[in-house]
Amino acid sequence: MSTPARRRLMRDFKKLQEDPPAGVSGAPTEDNILIWNAVIFGPHDTPFEDGTFKLTIRFTEDYPNKPPAVRFVSKMFHPNVYADGGICLDILQNRWSPTYDVSAILTSIQSLLDEPNPNSPANSLAAQLYQQNKREYEKKVSAIVEESWMNE
Amino acid sequence: MEKSSTSKSSKPAPKEESLFTIKKWNAVALWSWDVTCDTCAICKLLLVDACMKCQNEIKTEDCVVVWGECNHSFHRCCIASWLNKSNRCPLCQREWIVQRIGR
Ligand SMILES: [Zn+2]
Ligand SMILES: [Zn+2]
Ligand SMILES: [Zn+2]
């Protein structure tokens, strides 16, 4: 059955394939177009460089009027990522716009990696280290970067 | 080089200035469609066509375009279902006030 949300997602997927943004990729799961798997590569010149972080994106039939639920499957250490992988990002909550597509969502999360918002901490240790002890922060981040290669 | 200190704009010296002659001039102009005007930013389909919902339900005749006071335009169906959640224009976040409805 092809609903508006599903057709919009087909378009998002087509756009992602034809015009792939650097450092992110994503595709719907085989049996359900409302559930996607995605990968964000850690941006260069950041502590996240070389990491391959997996995420799941769950859409509803309300898409694009409601944002999808996005979470990291790979372990993450970031001021705005909860222990369960949930992401605290304004455009995925109160600043969502129905003009966003999967490619915009993934690139926003990618830029969040190096530009955390310490005002809405989801991981208080990460937020504290980010502000007060960069060296320890980067050490913790490189540990999860290494971990991201392992669970293939 | 030596003329830079002496020559003034009040005394044009055309012969001296023709160090270079233009033999060929290829004017290059870039243009593109203003995508936001042509495509509904919500369903990503062309505004001249019906929105996704109406194409699905095969009632394409009823699907009209609506312009806000910010000059952004969407299918009426697409902006209507968004306005249930928020009264802001999805593109510029300004309050959505209908300017006109048409095709
Ligand atoms: Zn539309
Ligand atoms: Zn319509
Ligand atoms: Zn607008």
mmCIF file of C-alpha atoms and ligand atoms in Angstrom:
data_model
loop_
_atom_site.group_PDB
_atom_site.id
_atom_site.type_symbol
_atom_site.label_atom_id
_atom_site.label_comp_id
_atom_site.label_asym_id
_atom_site.label_seq_id
_atom_site.Cartn_x
_atom_site.Cartn_y
_atom_site.Cartn_z
ATOM 1 C CA MET A 1 0.000 0.000 0.000
ATOM 2 C CA SER A 2 1.375 3.338 -0.996
ATOM 3 C CA THR A 3 0.509 6.130 1.407
ATOM 4 C CA PRO A 4 1.746 9.748 1.121
ATOM 5 C CA ALA A 5 4.348 9.088 3.827
ATOM 6 C CA ARG A 6 5.654 6.009 2.004
ATOM 7 C CA ARG A 7 5.782 7.776 -1.332
ATOM 8 C CA ARG A 8 7.627 10.684 0.242
ATOM 9 C CA LEU A 9 10.132 8.202 1.693
ATOM 10 C CA MET A 10 10.634 6.604 -1.728
ATOM 11 C CA ARG A 11 11.474 10.072 -3.025
ATOM 12 C CA ASP A 12 13.832 10.720 -0.118
ATOM 13 C CA PHE A 13 15.592 7.438 -0.887
ATOM 14 C CA LYS A 14 15.860 8.269 -4.580
ATOM 15 C CA LYS A 15 17.326 11.665 -3.759
ATOM 16 C CA LEU A 16 19.788 10.110 -1.329
ATOM 17 C CA GLN A 17 20.991 7.770 -4.071
ATOM 18 C CA GLU A 18 21.117 10.339 -6.864
ATOM 19 C CA ASP A 19 22.616 13.144 -4.832
ATOM 20 C CA PRO A 20 24.360 11.504 -1.873
ATOM 21 C CA PRO A 21 25.614 13.913 0.796
ATOM 22 C CA ALA A 22 29.219 13.396 1.919
ATOM 23 C CA GLY A 23 29.746 11.111 4.866
ATOM 24 C CA VAL A 24 26.251 9.766 5.389
ATOM 25 C CA SER A 25 24.237 6.944 3.908
ATOM 26 C CA GLY A 26 20.894 5.368 4.548
ATOM 27 C CA ALA A 27 18.340 2.975 3.122
ATOM 28 C CA PRO A 28 14.960 1.606 4.103
ATOM 29 C CA THR A 29 14.838 -1.923 5.476
ATOM 30 C CA GLU A 30 13.716 -4.529 2.964
ATOM 31 C CA ASP A 31 10.351 -5.306 4.480
ATOM 32 C CA ASN A 32 9.341 -1.905 5.868
ATOM 33 C CA ILE A 33 9.959 1.439 4.222
ATOM 34 C CA LEU A 34 9.058 3.193 7.485
ATOM 35 C CA ILE A 35 12.184 1.784 9.153
ATOM 36 C CA TRP A 36 15.589 2.813 7.863
ATOM 37 C CA ASN A 37 19.157 1.911 8.653
ATOM 38 C CA ALA A 38 21.708 4.649 8.292
ATOM 39 C CA VAL A 39 25.413 5.228 8.772
ATOM 40 C CA ILE A 40 27.141 8.471 9.654
ATOM 41 C CA PHE A 41 30.887 8.669 9.162
ATOM 42 C CA GLY A 42 32.669 10.798 11.738
ATOM 43 C CA PRO A 43 33.605 14.142 10.161
ATOM 44 C CA HIS A 44 37.273 14.833 9.363
ATOM 45 C CA ASP A 45 39.334 16.867 11.804
ATOM 46 C CA THR A 46 37.054 16.014 14.690
ATOM 47 C CA PRO A 47 37.489 13.469 17.497
ATOM 48 C CA PHE A 48 34.827 11.397 15.681
ATOM 49 C CA GLU A 49 36.939 11.040 12.519
ATOM 50 C CA ASP A 50 37.021 7.493 11.092
ATOM 51 C CA GLY A 51 34.057 6.349 13.161
ATOM 52 C CA THR A 52 31.248 4.547 11.335
ATOM 53 C CA PHE A 53 28.175 5.104 13.461
ATOM 54 C CA LYS A 54 25.017 3.166 12.761
ATOM 55 C CA LEU A 55 21.567 4.565 13.368
ATOM 56 C CA THR A 56 17.957 3.548 12.949
ATOM 57 C CA ILE A 57 15.281 5.943 11.770
ATOM 58 C CA ARG A 58 11.625 5.139 12.454
ATOM 59 C CA PHE A 59 9.008 7.068 10.529
ATOM 60 C CA THR A 60 5.261 7.072 11.027
ATOM 61 C CA GLU A 61 2.453 7.574 8.549
ATOM 62 C CA ASP A 62 2.474 11.204 9.755
ATOM 63 C CA TYR A 63 5.792 11.856 8.053
ATOM 64 C CA PRO A 64 6.735 14.552 6.995
ATOM 65 C CA ASN A 65 4.364 16.360 9.331
ATOM 66 C CA LYS A 66 5.957 14.613 12.282
ATOM 67 C CA PRO A 67 9.687 13.993 12.639
ATOM 68 C CA PRO A 68 10.997 10.419 12.691
ATOM 69 C CA ALA A 69 12.531 8.850 15.796
ATOM 70 C CA VAL A 70 16.270 8.638 15.230
ATOM 71 C CA ARG A 71 18.735 6.853 17.448
ATOM 72 C CA PHE A 72 22.273 5.640 17.397
ATOM 73 C CA VAL A 73 22.674 1.873 17.396
ATOM 74 C CA SER A 74 26.434 2.164 17.705
ATOM 75 C CA LYS A 75 27.664 3.243 21.091
ATOM 76 C CA MET A 76 28.013 7.018 21.235
ATOM 77 C CA PHE A 77 29.674 9.416 23.628
ATOM 78 C CA HIS A 78 28.299 12.880 22.978
ATOM 79 C CA PRO A 79 26.742 15.645 25.103
ATOM 80 C CA ASN A 80 23.447 15.440 23.168
ATOM 81 C CA VAL A 81 23.054 11.681 22.856
ATOM 82 C CA TYR A 82 21.283 9.684 25.572
ATOM 83 C CA ALA A 83 22.573 6.382 26.890
ATOM 84 C CA ASP A 84 19.941 4.527 24.805
ATOM 85 C CA GLY A 85 21.154 6.245 21.617
ATOM 86 C CA GLY A 86 18.342 8.790 21.472
ATOM 87 C CA ILE A 87 19.369 12.156 20.085
ATOM 88 C CA CYS A 88 18.534 15.537 21.563
ATOM 89 C CA LEU A 89 18.429 17.765 18.492
ATOM 90 C CA ASP A 90 15.982 20.649 18.091
ATOM 91 C CA ILE A 91 15.138 19.930 14.451
ATOM 92 C CA LEU A 92 14.050 16.419 15.440
ATOM 93 C CA GLN A 93 11.755 17.850 18.117
ATOM 94 C CA ASN A 94 10.231 21.307 18.416
ATOM 95 C CA ARG A 95 12.001 22.854 15.423
ATOM 96 C CA TRP A 96 10.990 20.144 12.971
ATOM 97 C CA SER A 97 9.802 21.319 9.558
ATOM 98 C CA PRO A 98 7.978 19.127 7.035
ATOM 99 C CA THR A 99 10.400 20.375 4.385
ATOM 100 C CA TYR A 100 13.226 18.255 5.844
ATOM 101 C CA ASP A 101 14.092 14.955 4.231
ATOM 102 C CA VAL A 102 16.304 12.022 5.206
ATOM 103 C CA SER A 103 19.337 13.631 3.688
ATOM 104 C CA ALA A 104 18.809 16.822 5.742
ATOM 105 C CA ILE A 105 18.238 14.796 8.914
ATOM 106 C CA LEU A 106 21.435 12.783 8.504
ATOM 107 C CA THR A 107 23.608 15.767 7.647
ATOM 108 C CA SER A 108 22.240 17.677 10.651
ATOM 109 C CA ILE A 109 23.133 14.806 12.964
ATOM 110 C CA GLN A 110 26.546 14.606 11.372
ATOM 111 C CA SER A 111 27.215 18.270 12.078
ATOM 112 C CA LEU A 112 25.877 17.895 15.609
ATOM 113 C CA LEU A 113 28.747 15.479 16.296
ATOM 114 C CA ASP A 114 31.320 18.253 16.209
ATOM 115 C CA GLU A 115 29.028 21.063 17.328
ATOM 116 C CA PRO A 116 27.376 19.845 20.503
ATOM 117 C CA ASN A 117 24.881 22.024 22.272
ATOM 118 C CA PRO A 118 25.988 22.024 25.924
ATOM 119 C CA ASN A 119 22.745 23.744 26.947
ATOM 120 C CA SER A 120 20.652 20.634 26.462
ATOM 121 C CA PRO A 121 22.840 17.841 27.758
ATOM 122 C CA ALA A 122 21.574 14.306 27.309
ATOM 123 C CA ASN A 123 24.805 12.832 28.643
ATOM 124 C CA SER A 124 25.973 14.965 31.544
ATOM 125 C CA LEU A 125 29.428 13.375 31.775
ATOM 126 C CA ALA A 126 30.059 14.020 28.080
ATOM 127 C CA ALA A 127 28.806 17.601 28.450
ATOM 128 C CA GLN A 128 30.992 18.199 31.480
ATOM 129 C CA LEU A 129 34.140 16.759 29.884
ATOM 130 C CA TYR A 130 33.451 18.615 26.643
ATOM 131 C CA GLN A 131 33.482 21.900 28.527
ATOM 132 C CA GLN A 132 36.089 21.242 31.174
ATOM 133 C CA ASN A 133 38.433 18.494 30.035
ATOM 134 C CA LYS A 134 38.795 18.257 26.271
ATOM 135 C CA ARG A 135 41.609 15.739 26.471
ATOM 136 C CA GLU A 136 39.550 13.270 28.512
ATOM 137 C CA TYR A 137 36.538 13.950 26.254
ATOM 138 C CA GLU A 138 38.547 13.111 23.148
ATOM 139 C CA LYS A 139 39.862 9.964 24.812
ATOM 140 C CA LYS A 140 36.317 8.761 25.514
ATOM 141 C CA VAL A 141 35.262 9.628 21.972
ATOM 142 C CA SER A 142 38.157 7.724 20.402
ATOM 143 C CA ALA A 143 37.143 4.678 22.435
ATOM 144 C CA ILE A 144 33.672 4.679 20.872
ATOM 145 C CA VAL A 145 35.201 5.392 17.434
ATOM 146 C CA GLU A 146 37.198 2.181 17.791
ATOM 147 C CA GLU A 147 34.176 0.339 19.067
ATOM 148 C CA SER A 148 32.210 1.457 16.015
ATOM 149 C CA TRP A 149 34.456 -0.634 13.747
ATOM 150 C CA MET A 150 33.950 -3.819 15.694
ATOM 151 C CA ASN A 151 30.281 -4.726 15.726
ATOM 152 C CA GLU A 152 29.926 -5.210 12.010
ATOM 153 C CA MET B 1 53.548 50.097 -14.417
ATOM 154 C CA GLU B 2 55.210 53.493 -14.717
ATOM 155 C CA LYS B 3 51.984 55.226 -15.568
ATOM 156 C CA SER B 4 50.243 54.278 -12.370
ATOM 157 C CA SER B 5 51.464 57.353 -10.467
ATOM 158 C CA THR B 6 50.975 59.922 -13.228
ATOM 159 C CA SER B 7 47.841 59.059 -15.157
ATOM 160 C CA LYS B 8 44.586 60.377 -13.847
ATOM 161 C CA SER B 9 41.078 59.621 -14.790
ATOM 162 C CA SER B 10 40.568 63.183 -16.041
ATOM 163 C CA LYS B 11 43.176 62.583 -18.753
ATOM 164 C CA PRO B 12 42.251 59.413 -20.498
ATOM 165 C CA ALA B 13 44.985 57.974 -22.654
ATOM 166 C CA PRO B 14 43.304 55.320 -24.745
ATOM 167 C CA LYS B 15 46.424 54.281 -26.664
ATOM 168 C CA GLU B 16 48.453 53.593 -23.575
ATOM 169 C CA GLU B 17 45.689 51.644 -21.979
ATOM 170 C CA SER B 18 45.289 49.167 -24.764
ATOM 171 C CA LEU B 19 47.909 46.835 -23.420
ATOM 172 C CA PHE B 20 45.378 44.082 -23.873
ATOM 173 C CA THR B 21 42.839 43.799 -26.614
ATOM 174 C CA ILE B 22 39.811 41.670 -26.221
ATOM 175 C CA LYS B 23 39.718 39.248 -29.127
ATOM 176 C CA LYS B 24 36.974 37.060 -27.937
ATOM 177 C CA TRP B 25 34.505 37.353 -25.133
ATOM 178 C CA ASN B 26 32.429 34.478 -23.965
ATOM 179 C CA ALA B 27 29.691 35.689 -21.695
ATOM 180 C CA VAL B 28 28.706 33.031 -19.242
ATOM 181 C CA ALA B 29 25.457 33.250 -17.395
ATOM 182 C CA LEU B 30 24.227 30.795 -14.827
ATOM 183 C CA TRP B 31 20.584 30.293 -14.244
ATOM 184 C CA SER B 32 18.432 27.806 -12.472
ATOM 185 C CA TRP B 33 14.829 27.394 -11.627
ATOM 186 C CA ASP B 34 13.930 28.766 -8.260
ATOM 187 C CA VAL B 35 13.224 25.349 -6.831
ATOM 188 C CA THR B 36 11.164 26.555 -3.893
ATOM 189 C CA CYS B 37 8.735 28.231 -6.290
ATOM 190 C CA ASP B 38 8.376 25.236 -8.522
ATOM 191 C CA THR B 39 8.246 22.385 -6.083
ATOM 192 C CA CYS B 40 6.181 21.904 -2.991
ATOM 193 C CA ALA B 41 8.831 21.777 -0.253
ATOM 194 C CA ILE B 42 6.644 19.475 1.830
ATOM 195 C CA CYS B 43 5.774 16.629 -0.548
ATOM 196 C CA LYS B 44 8.602 17.485 -3.011
ATOM 197 C CA LEU B 45 6.307 17.217 -6.035
ATOM 198 C CA LEU B 46 5.818 19.962 -8.613
ATOM 199 C CA LEU B 47 3.249 22.575 -7.718
ATOM 200 C CA VAL B 48 1.727 22.324 -11.183
ATOM 201 C CA ASP B 49 0.920 18.707 -10.370
ATOM 202 C CA ALA B 50 -1.290 17.476 -7.578
ATOM 203 C CA CYS B 51 0.197 16.637 -4.190
ATOM 204 C CA MET B 52 1.028 13.076 -3.182
ATOM 205 C CA LYS B 53 -2.148 12.604 -1.230
ATOM 206 C CA CYS B 54 -4.384 13.731 -4.077
ATOM 207 C CA GLN B 55 -2.457 11.702 -6.653
ATOM 208 C CA ASN B 56 -3.072 8.700 -4.446
ATOM 209 C CA GLU B 57 -6.761 9.349 -4.140
ATOM 210 C CA ILE B 58 -7.057 10.303 -7.813
ATOM 211 C CA LYS B 59 -8.755 13.606 -7.125
ATOM 212 C CA THR B 60 -6.089 15.723 -8.730
ATOM 213 C CA GLU B 61 -8.505 18.420 -9.862
ATOM 214 C CA ASP B 62 -9.147 19.630 -6.319
ATOM 215 C CA CYS B 63 -5.491 20.098 -5.454
ATOM 216 C CA VAL B 64 -4.697 23.812 -5.499
ATOM 217 C CA VAL B 65 -1.661 25.869 -4.573
ATOM 218 C CA VAL B 66 -1.645 28.368 -1.745
ATOM 219 C CA TRP B 67 0.760 31.296 -1.289
ATOM 220 C CA GLY B 68 1.567 32.710 2.122
ATOM 221 C CA GLU B 69 2.308 36.354 2.850
ATOM 222 C CA CYS B 70 5.980 35.339 2.990
ATOM 223 C CA ASN B 71 5.605 34.361 -0.710
ATOM 224 C CA HIS B 72 6.266 30.694 -0.057
ATOM 225 C CA SER B 73 3.868 28.366 -1.786
ATOM 226 C CA PHE B 74 2.703 24.830 -1.115
ATOM 227 C CA HIS B 75 -0.105 22.517 -2.114
ATOM 228 C CA ARG B 76 -3.069 23.512 -0.024
ATOM 229 C CA CYS B 77 -3.411 19.903 1.191
ATOM 230 C CA CYS B 78 0.230 19.753 2.266
ATOM 231 C CA ILE B 79 0.245 23.017 4.205
ATOM 232 C CA ALA B 80 -3.174 22.244 5.685
ATOM 233 C CA SER B 81 -1.994 19.061 7.373
ATOM 234 C CA TRP B 82 1.102 20.879 8.654
ATOM 235 C CA LEU B 83 -1.002 23.705 10.103
ATOM 236 C CA ASN B 84 -2.591 21.176 12.455
ATOM 237 C CA LYS B 85 0.802 21.044 14.167
ATOM 238 C CA SER B 86 2.083 24.587 13.831
ATOM 239 C CA ASN B 87 1.035 27.901 12.330
ATOM 240 C CA ARG B 88 4.505 28.707 11.032
ATOM 241 C CA CYS B 89 5.656 28.583 7.427
ATOM 242 C CA PRO B 90 7.782 25.413 7.109
ATOM 243 C CA LEU B 91 10.393 27.288 5.081
ATOM 244 C CA CYS B 92 10.884 30.609 6.890
ATOM 245 C CA GLN B 93 9.192 29.965 10.260
ATOM 246 C CA ARG B 94 7.116 33.130 9.954
ATOM 247 C CA GLU B 95 3.487 33.039 10.896
ATOM 248 C CA TRP B 96 1.502 31.510 8.048
ATOM 249 C CA ILE B 97 -1.015 33.934 6.604
ATOM 250 C CA VAL B 98 -2.678 33.030 3.330
ATOM 251 C CA GLN B 99 -2.040 35.561 0.600
ATOM 252 C CA ARG B 100 -3.822 33.838 -2.248
ATOM 253 C CA ILE B 101 -5.010 30.493 -3.500
ATOM 254 C CA GLY B 102 -4.739 29.393 -7.090
ATOM 255 C CA ARG B 103 -3.039 27.065 -9.469
HETATM 256 ZN ZN ZN C 1 2.799 19.268 -1.694
HETATM 257 ZN ZN ZN C 2 -3.577 17.748 -2.769
HETATM 258 ZN ZN ZN C 3 7.610 31.299 4.263
#
